[in-house]
Coordinates of C-alpha atoms in Angstrom, one line a residue:
M922 CA 0.0 0.0 0.0
S923 CA 3.0 2.3 0.3
D924 CA 3.4 2.1 -3.5
T925 CA 3.2 5.8 -4.7
R926 CA 2.2 4.7 -8.2
R927 CA -1.2 3.7 -6.8
R928 CA -1.6 6.8 -4.6
V929 CA -4.7 8.8 -5.7
K930 CA -7.0 11.6 -4.7
V931 CA -10.7 10.9 -5.1
Y932 CA -12.9 13.7 -6.3
T933 CA -16.7 14.1 -6.9
L934 CA -18.4 16.8 -8.9
N935 CA -20.9 18.8 -6.8
E936 CA -24.1 20.6 -7.9
D937 CA -22.1 23.8 -8.7
R938 CA -19.9 21.8 -11.1
Q939 CA -16.9 22.2 -8.8
W940 CA -14.7 19.2 -7.7
D941 CA -14.9 18.2 -4.1
D942 CA -11.9 16.4 -2.6
R943 CA -13.0 13.1 -0.9
G944 CA -9.5 12.2 0.4
T945 CA -6.3 10.5 -0.5
G946 CA -5.7 6.7 -0.6
H947 CA -4.4 3.8 -2.7
V948 CA -6.3 2.4 -5.6
S949 CA -6.6 -1.3 -6.7
S950 CA -8.7 -3.2 -9.2
T951 CA -10.2 -6.4 -7.9
Y952 CA -13.2 -8.7 -8.2
V953 CA -16.0 -7.8 -5.7
D954 CA -18.5 -10.6 -5.2
R955 CA -21.2 -8.2 -4.0
L956 CA -21.0 -6.1 -7.2
K957 CA -20.4 -9.2 -9.3
G958 CA -17.6 -7.8 -11.3
M959 CA -14.1 -6.2 -11.4
S960 CA -14.2 -3.0 -9.4
L961 CA -12.0 0.0 -8.5
L962 CA -11.3 0.2 -4.7
V963 CA -9.7 3.1 -3.0
R964 CA -8.7 2.7 0.7
A965 CA -7.9 5.8 2.7
E966 CA -4.2 6.5 3.4
A967 CA -5.0 7.6 7.0
D968 CA -7.0 4.7 8.3
G969 CA -7.6 2.2 5.6
S970 CA -11.4 3.0 5.3
L971 CA -13.1 2.6 2.0
L972 CA -13.2 5.9 0.0
L973 CA -14.5 4.3 -3.2
E974 CA -15.9 1.1 -4.4
S975 CA -17.0 1.3 -8.0
K976 CA -17.7 -1.5 -10.4
I977 CA -16.1 -1.2 -13.8
N978 CA -19.3 -1.1 -15.9
P979 CA -18.8 -2.4 -19.5
N980 CA -20.8 0.5 -20.8
T981 CA -19.4 3.4 -18.7
A982 CA -17.4 6.0 -20.6
Y983 CA -14.1 6.4 -18.8
Q984 CA -11.8 9.3 -19.9
K985 CA -8.1 9.6 -19.3
Q986 CA -6.9 13.2 -19.0
Q987 CA -3.6 15.1 -18.5
D988 CA -1.7 11.7 -18.1
T989 CA -2.7 11.4 -14.4
L990 CA -6.5 11.7 -14.3
I991 CA -9.3 9.2 -14.9
V992 CA -12.8 10.7 -15.0
W993 CA -16.3 9.0 -15.4
S994 CA -20.0 9.3 -14.5
E995 CA -21.6 6.8 -12.2
A996 CA -25.1 8.3 -12.6
E997 CA -26.7 11.2 -14.4
N998 CA -25.4 13.8 -11.9
Y999 CA -22.6 11.9 -10.2
D1000 CA -19.2 12.4 -11.7
L1001 CA -16.0 10.9 -10.2
A1002 CA -12.3 11.5 -10.8
L1003 CA -9.1 9.7 -9.7
S1004 CA -6.0 12.0 -9.6
F1005 CA -2.9 9.8 -9.6
Q1006 CA 0.4 10.9 -8.1
E1007 CA 2.3 9.2 -10.9
K1008 CA 1.6 8.6 -14.6
A1009 CA 2.7 5.0 -14.3
G1010 CA -0.1 4.3 -11.8
C1011 CA -2.7 6.0 -14.0
D1012 CA -1.6 3.9 -17.0
E1013 CA -1.8 0.7 -15.0
I1014 CA -5.4 1.2 -13.8
W1015 CA -6.4 2.5 -17.3
E1016 CA -5.2 -0.8 -18.8
K1017 CA -7.3 -2.7 -16.2
I1018 CA -10.4 -0.6 -17.2
C1019 CA -9.8 -1.1 -20.9
Q1020 CA -9.2 -4.9 -20.3
V1021 CA -12.6 -5.2 -18.7
Q1022 CA -14.3 -3.2 -21.5
G1023 CA -12.3 -4.9 -24.2
K1024 CA -10.7 -1.7 -25.4
D1025 CA -7.3 -0.8 -26.7
P1026 CA -5.5 1.1 -23.8
S1027 CA -4.2 3.7 -26.4
V1028 CA -7.7 5.3 -26.4
E1029 CA -8.4 8.3 -24.3
V1030 CA -12.1 7.6 -23.9
T1031 CA -13.4 4.0 -23.6
Q1032 CA -17.0 4.6 -24.8
D1033 CA -18.9 7.4 -26.6
P1034 CA -21.2 8.8 -23.8
I1035 CA -24.7 8.8 -25.2
D1036 CA -27.8 10.5 -23.8
E1037 CA -30.7 8.0 -23.9
S1038 CA -33.1 10.4 -25.7
E1039 CA -30.3 11.2 -28.2
E1040 CA -29.6 7.5 -28.7
E1041 CA -33.3 6.8 -29.5
R1042 CA -33.5 9.8 -31.9
F1043 CA -30.4 8.7 -33.7
E1044 CA -31.4 5.1 -34.0
E1045 CA -34.2 6.3 -36.2
M1046 CA -31.6 7.9 -38.5
P1047 CA -29.7 5.1 -40.2
E1048 CA -27.6 7.6 -42.2
T1049 CA -25.9 8.8 -39.0
S1050 CA -22.4 7.4 -39.2
N1051 CA -19.9 6.8 -36.4
L1052 CA -17.8 9.8 -37.4
I1053 CA -18.4 13.3 -38.6
D1054 CA -16.7 14.1 -41.9
L1055 CA -14.8 17.3 -41.5
P1056 CA -14.5 19.7 -44.5
N1057 CA -11.0 20.2 -45.8
C1058 CA -9.1 22.6 -43.6
E1059 CA -8.8 25.6 -46.0
L1060 CA -9.8 29.2 -46.2
G1061 CA -12.7 28.7 -48.5
K1062 CA -14.3 26.1 -46.1
L1063 CA -14.1 28.2 -42.9
E1064 CA -17.8 29.2 -43.1
E1065 CA -18.8 25.6 -43.6
I1066 CA -16.6 24.5 -40.6
A1067 CA -18.1 27.2 -38.4
D1068 CA -21.6 26.1 -39.3
L1069 CA -20.8 22.5 -38.5
V1070 CA -19.2 23.3 -35.1
T1071 CA -22.1 25.5 -34.1
S1072 CA -24.7 23.0 -35.3
V1073 CA -23.5 20.1 -33.1
L1074 CA -23.5 22.0 -29.7
S1075 CA -27.2 21.1 -28.9
S1076 CA -26.6 17.4 -29.4
P1077 CA -24.4 15.4 -26.9
I1078 CA -23.8 12.5 -29.3
R1079 CA -22.8 14.8 -32.2
R1080 CA -20.5 16.8 -29.9
E1081 CA -18.7 13.6 -29.0
K1082 CA -18.4 12.6 -32.7
L1083 CA -17.0 16.0 -33.7
A1084 CA -14.5 15.9 -30.8
L1085 CA -13.3 12.5 -31.9
A1086 CA -12.9 13.7 -35.5
L1087 CA -11.0 16.8 -34.5
E1088 CA -8.7 14.7 -32.3
N1089 CA -8.0 12.0 -34.9
E1090 CA -7.0 14.4 -37.7
G1091 CA -4.8 16.9 -35.9
Y1092 CA -7.4 19.4 -37.2
I1093 CA -6.9 22.1 -34.5
K1094 CA -3.3 22.8 -35.4
K1095 CA -4.3 23.1 -39.1
L1096 CA -7.1 25.6 -38.1
L1097 CA -4.5 27.7 -36.2
Q1098 CA -2.2 27.8 -39.2
L1099 CA -5.2 29.2 -41.2
F1100 CA -5.6 31.8 -38.4
Q1101 CA -2.1 33.1 -39.0
T1102 CA -2.8 33.2 -42.8
C1103 CA -6.1 35.1 -42.2
E1104 CA -4.3 37.7 -40.0
N1105 CA -1.5 38.1 -42.5
L1106 CA -4.1 38.7 -45.3
D1107 CA -6.4 40.9 -43.1
N1108 CA -9.1 38.5 -43.9
T1109 CA -11.8 39.8 -41.4
E1110 CA -14.5 37.4 -42.5
G1111 CA -12.2 34.4 -42.1
L1112 CA -11.2 35.6 -38.6
H1113 CA -14.8 36.0 -37.6
H1114 CA -15.5 32.4 -38.7
L1115 CA -12.4 31.2 -36.7
Y1116 CA -13.7 32.9 -33.6
E1117 CA -16.9 30.9 -33.9
I1118 CA -15.0 27.7 -34.6
I1119 CA -12.6 28.0 -31.7
R1120 CA -15.3 29.1 -29.3
G1121 CA -17.4 26.1 -30.4
I1122 CA -14.5 23.7 -29.9
L1123 CA -14.0 25.0 -26.4
F1124 CA -17.7 24.3 -25.8
L1125 CA -17.2 20.7 -26.8
N1126 CA -15.9 20.4 -23.2
K1127 CA -13.2 17.8 -24.1
A1128 CA -10.0 17.5 -22.0
T1129 CA -8.1 15.8 -24.9
L1130 CA -8.8 18.8 -27.1
F1131 CA -7.9 21.3 -24.3
E1132 CA -4.5 19.6 -24.0
V1133 CA -3.8 20.5 -27.6
M1134 CA -5.3 24.0 -27.5
F1135 CA -3.6 25.0 -24.3
S1136 CA -0.1 23.7 -25.2
D1137 CA 2.7 26.2 -25.4
E1138 CA 2.6 25.8 -29.2
C1139 CA -1.1 26.6 -29.7
I1140 CA -2.5 28.7 -26.8
M1141 CA -1.5 32.1 -28.0
D1142 CA -3.1 31.4 -31.4
V1143 CA -6.3 30.2 -29.6
V1144 CA -6.3 33.5 -27.7
G1145 CA -5.8 35.3 -31.1
C1146 CA -8.8 33.6 -32.6
L1147 CA -10.9 34.6 -29.6
E1148 CA -10.0 38.3 -30.2
Y1149 CA -12.1 38.5 -33.4
D1150 CA -15.6 38.4 -31.9
P1151 CA -17.9 39.4 -34.8
A1152 CA -20.1 41.3 -32.3
L1153 CA -17.2 43.8 -31.6
A1154 CA -16.4 46.8 -33.8
Q1155 CA -12.7 46.3 -33.1
P1156 CA -10.8 43.1 -32.1
K1157 CA -9.7 42.9 -28.5
R1158 CA -5.9 42.9 -27.7
H1159 CA -5.8 39.9 -25.4
R1160 CA -2.4 38.6 -26.7
E1161 CA -0.9 42.0 -26.2
F1162 CA -2.1 42.0 -22.6
L1163 CA -0.8 38.4 -22.0
T1164 CA 2.6 39.0 -23.6
K1165 CA 3.4 42.7 -22.6
T1166 CA 1.2 43.9 -19.8
A1167 CA 0.8 40.7 -17.7
K1168 CA 4.4 40.2 -16.5
F1169 CA 5.3 36.8 -15.0
K1170 CA 7.5 37.7 -12.1
E1171 CA 9.6 35.0 -10.4
V1172 CA 9.9 36.3 -6.9
I1173 CA 12.6 33.6 -6.5
P1174 CA 13.9 31.9 -9.6
I1175 CA 11.9 28.7 -10.4
T1176 CA 14.3 26.0 -11.6
D1177 CA 11.7 23.4 -12.4
S1178 CA 10.7 24.1 -16.1
E1179 CA 7.6 21.9 -15.8
L1180 CA 6.4 24.0 -12.9
R1181 CA 7.0 27.2 -14.7
Q1182 CA 5.1 26.0 -17.8
K1183 CA 2.2 24.8 -15.6
I1184 CA 2.0 28.3 -13.9
H1185 CA 2.0 30.0 -17.3
Q1186 CA -0.6 27.7 -18.7
T1187 CA -2.9 28.0 -15.7
Y1188 CA -2.8 31.8 -15.8
R1189 CA -3.6 31.9 -19.5
V1190 CA -6.4 29.3 -19.3
Q1191 CA -7.9 31.2 -16.3
Y1192 CA -7.7 34.4 -18.4
I1193 CA -9.6 32.7 -21.3
Q1194 CA -12.3 31.5 -18.9
D1195 CA -12.7 34.7 -16.9
V1196 CA -12.0 37.4 -19.4
I1197 CA -12.3 36.3 -23.0
L1198 CA -15.2 33.9 -23.0
P1199 CA -18.6 35.5 -22.6
T1200 CA -20.6 34.5 -19.5
P1201 CA -22.3 31.2 -20.6
S1202 CA -26.1 31.2 -20.9
V1203 CA -28.2 28.6 -19.1
F1204 CA -28.0 26.5 -22.2
E1205 CA -24.2 26.7 -22.3
D1206 CA -23.7 26.3 -18.5
N1207 CA -22.3 22.8 -18.5
F1208 CA -20.2 23.3 -21.7
L1209 CA -17.2 24.5 -19.7
S1210 CA -17.2 22.2 -16.7
T1211 CA -14.2 20.4 -18.1
L1212 CA -12.4 23.7 -18.5
T1213 CA -13.1 24.5 -14.8
S1214 CA -11.7 21.0 -13.9
F1215 CA -8.6 21.5 -16.1
I1216 CA -7.8 24.8 -14.1
F1217 CA -8.6 23.2 -10.8
F1218 CA -6.3 20.2 -11.2
N1219 CA -3.5 22.4 -12.5
K1220 CA -3.8 24.5 -9.3
V1221 CA -3.6 21.5 -7.1
E1222 CA -0.5 20.4 -8.9
I1223 CA 1.2 23.8 -8.7
V1224 CA 0.6 24.2 -4.9
S1225 CA 1.9 20.6 -4.3
M1226 CA 5.0 21.2 -6.4
L1227 CA 5.8 24.6 -4.6
Q1228 CA 5.1 23.2 -1.2
E1229 CA 7.5 20.3 -1.7
D1230 CA 10.3 22.8 -2.6
E1231 CA 11.5 23.7 0.9
K1232 CA 14.4 25.7 -0.4
F1233 CA 12.2 27.9 -2.6
L1234 CA 9.7 28.8 0.3
S1235 CA 12.5 29.4 2.8
E1236 CA 14.2 31.8 0.4
V1237 CA 10.9 33.7 -0.1
F1238 CA 10.4 34.2 3.6
A1239 CA 14.0 35.2 4.1
Q1240 CA 13.6 38.0 1.6
L1241 CA 10.1 39.0 2.8
T1242 CA 11.4 39.7 6.4
D1243 CA 14.8 41.1 5.4
E1244 CA 15.0 44.9 6.2
A1245 CA 17.3 45.3 3.1
T1246 CA 14.5 44.1 0.7
D1247 CA 13.3 47.1 -1.3
D1248 CA 9.6 48.0 -1.5
D1249 CA 8.9 46.8 -5.0
K1250 CA 10.4 43.4 -4.3
R1251 CA 8.5 43.1 -1.0
R1252 CA 5.3 43.9 -2.9
E1253 CA 6.0 41.1 -5.4
L1254 CA 6.6 38.6 -2.5
V1255 CA 3.4 39.6 -0.7
N1256 CA 1.4 39.2 -3.9
F1257 CA 3.0 35.8 -4.5
F1258 CA 1.9 34.6 -1.1
K1259 CA -1.6 36.0 -1.6
E1260 CA -2.0 34.0 -4.8
F1261 CA -0.3 30.9 -3.2
C1262 CA -2.9 31.0 -0.4
A1263 CA -5.7 31.4 -2.9
F1264 CA -4.5 28.3 -4.8
S1265 CA -4.2 26.4 -1.6
Q1266 CA -8.0 26.4 -1.3
T1267 CA -8.0 23.7 -3.9
L1268 CA -6.2 21.3 -1.6
Q1269 CA -8.0 18.6 0.5
P1270 CA -8.4 19.4 4.2
Q1271 CA -5.4 17.5 5.6
N1272 CA -3.1 18.8 2.9
R1273 CA -4.3 22.4 3.5
D1274 CA -3.5 21.8 7.2
A1275 CA 0.0 20.9 6.3
F1276 CA 0.3 23.8 3.9
F1277 CA -0.7 26.4 6.6
K1278 CA 1.5 24.8 9.2
T1279 CA 4.4 25.0 6.9
L1280 CA 3.8 28.7 6.4
A1281 CA 3.4 29.2 10.1
N1282 CA 6.7 27.4 10.9
L1283 CA 8.5 29.5 8.3
G1284 CA 7.2 32.7 10.0
I1285 CA 4.2 34.0 8.0
L1286 CA 2.7 35.9 11.0
P1287 CA 5.7 38.0 11.9
A1288 CA 6.3 38.7 8.2
L1289 CA 2.6 39.9 7.9
E1290 CA 3.1 42.2 10.9
I1291 CA 5.9 43.9 9.0
V1292 CA 4.1 44.4 5.7
M1293 CA 0.7 45.3 7.2
G1294 CA 2.3 48.3 8.7
M1295 CA 3.8 49.5 5.4
D1296 CA 2.6 52.7 3.6
D1297 CA 1.9 50.9 0.3
L1298 CA -1.9 50.4 0.0
Q1299 CA -1.5 47.4 -2.4
V1300 CA 0.9 45.6 0.0
R1301 CA -1.4 46.2 3.0
A1302 CA -4.5 45.0 1.1
A1303 CA -2.6 41.8 0.0
A1304 CA -1.3 41.2 3.5
T1305 CA -4.8 41.6 4.9
D1306 CA -6.1 38.9 2.4
I1307 CA -3.3 36.5 3.5
F1308 CA -4.1 37.2 7.2
S1309 CA -7.8 36.4 6.5
Y1310 CA -6.8 33.0 5.0
L1311 CA -4.8 32.3 8.2
V1312 CA -7.6 33.4 10.6
E1313 CA -10.2 31.4 8.7
F1314 CA -8.0 28.4 8.7
S1315 CA -7.1 28.5 12.4
P1316 CA -7.9 31.3 14.7
S1317 CA -6.1 29.4 17.5
M1318 CA -2.9 29.4 15.6
V1319 CA -3.0 33.2 15.2
R1320 CA -4.0 33.6 18.9
E1321 CA -1.1 31.4 20.0
F1322 CA 1.4 33.6 18.0
V1323 CA -0.1 36.8 19.5
M1324 CA 0.2 35.4 23.1
Q1325 CA 3.9 34.4 22.5
E1326 CA 4.6 37.8 21.0
A1327 CA 3.1 39.6 23.9
Q1328 CA 5.6 38.0 26.3
Q1329 CA 8.5 39.1 24.1
S1330 CA 7.7 42.7 23.0
D1331 CA 5.9 45.9 24.0
D1332 CA 2.3 46.8 23.1
D1333 CA 3.3 49.1 20.2
I1334 CA 4.2 46.2 17.8
L1335 CA 1.7 43.6 18.7
L1336 CA 0.1 42.0 15.6
I1337 CA -3.5 42.5 16.9
N1338 CA -2.7 46.2 17.5
V1339 CA -1.3 46.5 14.0
V1340 CA -4.5 45.0 12.6
I1341 CA -6.6 47.5 14.7
E1342 CA -4.5 50.4 13.5
Q1343 CA -5.1 49.3 9.8
M1344 CA -8.8 49.2 10.5
I1345 CA -8.8 52.7 12.0
C1346 CA -6.7 54.1 9.2
D1347 CA -8.6 52.7 6.2
T1348 CA -8.7 55.4 3.6
D1349 CA -11.5 53.9 1.5
P1350 CA -14.6 56.1 1.8
E1351 CA -16.7 52.9 2.1
L1352 CA -14.3 51.3 4.6
G1353 CA -14.1 48.0 2.8
G1354 CA -10.8 47.1 4.4
A1355 CA -12.0 48.1 7.8
V1356 CA -15.1 45.9 7.5
Q1357 CA -12.9 42.9 6.5
L1358 CA -10.5 43.5 9.4
M1359 CA -13.4 43.9 11.9
G1360 CA -14.7 40.5 10.8
L1361 CA -11.3 39.0 11.4
L1362 CA -11.0 40.6 14.9
R1363 CA -14.5 39.3 15.7
T1364 CA -13.4 35.8 14.8
L1365 CA -10.3 36.0 16.9
I1366 CA -12.1 37.3 20.0
D1367 CA -15.1 34.9 19.6
P1368 CA -15.2 32.5 22.7
E1369 CA -17.2 30.0 20.6
N1370 CA -14.1 29.0 18.6
M1371 CA -11.6 29.0 21.5
L1372 CA -10.1 25.8 22.8
A1373 CA -10.0 24.6 26.4
T1374 CA -7.1 22.2 26.9
A1375 CA -5.8 20.4 30.0
N1376 CA -2.9 22.8 30.5
K1377 CA -4.5 26.1 29.8
T1378 CA -7.7 27.7 28.8
E1379 CA -7.3 29.7 25.7
K1380 CA -10.5 31.7 26.4
S1381 CA -9.4 33.3 29.7
E1382 CA -5.7 33.8 28.7
F1383 CA -6.5 35.4 25.3
L1384 CA -9.4 37.5 26.5
N1385 CA -7.3 38.8 29.4
F1386 CA -4.5 39.7 27.0
F1387 CA -6.8 41.4 24.6
Y1388 CA -8.7 43.6 27.1
N1389 CA -5.4 44.6 28.8
H1390 CA -3.3 45.3 25.7
C1391 CA -5.5 46.0 22.8
M1392 CA -8.8 47.5 23.9
Q1393 CA -7.4 51.0 24.4
V1394 CA -6.2 51.0 20.8
L1395 CA -9.6 50.0 19.5
T1396 CA -11.5 52.6 21.6
A1397 CA -9.1 55.5 20.9
P1398 CA -11.2 56.9 18.0
L1399 CA -14.4 56.9 20.2
L1400 CA -12.6 58.6 23.1
A1401 CA -10.9 61.1 20.8
N1402 CA -14.2 62.0 19.2
T1403 CA -16.1 62.4 22.5
S1404 CA -13.4 64.1 24.6
E1405 CA -15.9 66.6 26.0
D1406 CA -18.5 64.0 26.9
K1407 CA -20.4 64.6 23.6
P1408 CA -19.6 64.1 19.9
D1409 CA -16.8 66.4 18.8
K1410 CA -17.8 68.9 16.1
G1411 CA -14.6 70.9 16.3
D1412 CA -11.1 70.4 15.1
T1413 CA -9.5 67.1 14.0
A1414 CA -8.7 64.7 16.8
V1415 CA -5.8 62.4 17.0
T1416 CA -5.8 58.9 18.4
S1417 CA -3.3 57.5 20.8
K1418 CA -1.5 55.9 17.9
G1419 CA -1.3 59.1 15.9
S1420 CA -4.2 58.3 13.5
T1421 CA -6.3 61.3 12.5
I1422 CA -10.0 61.2 13.1
C1423 CA -12.1 63.9 11.3
P1424 CA -15.3 64.6 13.2
D1425 CA -18.7 65.1 11.7
N1426 CA -18.2 63.2 8.5
Y1427 CA -19.7 60.1 6.9
Q1428 CA -16.4 58.1 7.0
T1429 CA -15.8 58.8 10.7
A1430 CA -19.4 57.9 11.5
Q1431 CA -19.0 54.6 9.6
L1432 CA -15.8 53.8 11.5
L1433 CA -17.2 54.7 14.9
A1434 CA -20.3 52.5 14.1
L1435 CA -17.9 49.6 13.3
I1436 CA -16.1 50.0 16.6
L1437 CA -19.4 50.2 18.5
E1438 CA -20.5 47.1 16.7
L1439 CA -17.4 45.2 17.9
L1440 CA -17.8 46.6 21.5
T1441 CA -21.4 45.3 21.5
F1442 CA -20.2 41.9 20.4
F1443 CA -17.6 41.9 23.2
V1444 CA -20.2 42.7 25.8

């Protein structure tokens, strides 16, 4: 069971078409009497419990994607995926599945998935062949190709057949060569047809086609085709943005070329999904589920690869906390960690635990204390987002750090007081940052999520600390604005920390309301 080739994560697709992680274990294929057939079994790595027991049904369409994924549907709305640690393990189980179904393991899909109503409809049409004949890939045929791609989208069975035809004939690369020709000739009509074709191929929702389209060789031409939306007076400049404006910054040099390629690819595919493609209609809603999965599994892989590189993370932290690091570099480092924490949300719970513990051990909280107090608004905002990930993950971990810090330093540089100061000093007229920080303070001070252990009671210790060392910082704006026992209408007041409070304006009223809301919660 220690064989890493058979180590897998089990995923199920939820109602929102997002993949839920069901745990890590080891997969085997064996005969199960109860199911009367060869089945896939996954036993949990932690305790050996059964994560998955699935009979290999002769008629189920299994798909192999990205070399390490096997995906299939057990029922109409129940999709499953096995994500293998190693390609060799994926190939091994794939051969077993193909053996049961009597298929050649070189195929990427074992069956053509067919909707029952579609199957009945097409049985009445004997002229329907197993494959769709594609027109010759040439300029004069672009309109015909566009019509064909658009026409199949409403029919699951025809979508499958078109995808198979595109895959078999290396057709996508030929289309992208025509795109370059059309651009060179300023052939606007051809470019509009190519937009419809490439958009339609994306909506076929096939991982095997995505692997071609999102390869280094093809992805920028795919983006190029999607610039020429016929509905727009002028084409968009997405390639210019991706190549010139969006700069890939290696905060610390990444030596692993596969990791660097995966990061580039994920950013560009996410850009295609979020920025280029129009918001799908209800009819199109499930057309891009595989695209969402493609991005999801890429992110899981990126976080895992970065987390395993201890030298890389240690170097990032060393530079983040080094006083000699210049402001621009520190800004890049903070933004990297913000994105890294966002990606970590794709990890399964136990791996996410390990991820945040790694960051804590490397010193993420003292580093945040430094950057949250900087003048740069972008840096402060990114640091606040990272802090929110940490608080949401483990309020106790943050409280433990704060308590240790209190024993080693004076009140002026306590992390909690830095957070309160940022809340008070928010320059946004709507106080968006202050509201976010107030929520985090509320979580940290909430007795409902505090632990009581044999050695100490977190509740009494932390609350004592907070009311003795932080309360005066939080209430300073209230006291400064009511120094004469009534709301101050006069000159600007200054808090104990030097923050300016302007009386009698909307922003101050909002801030004082937030502080009062927190005080009410404390009571």
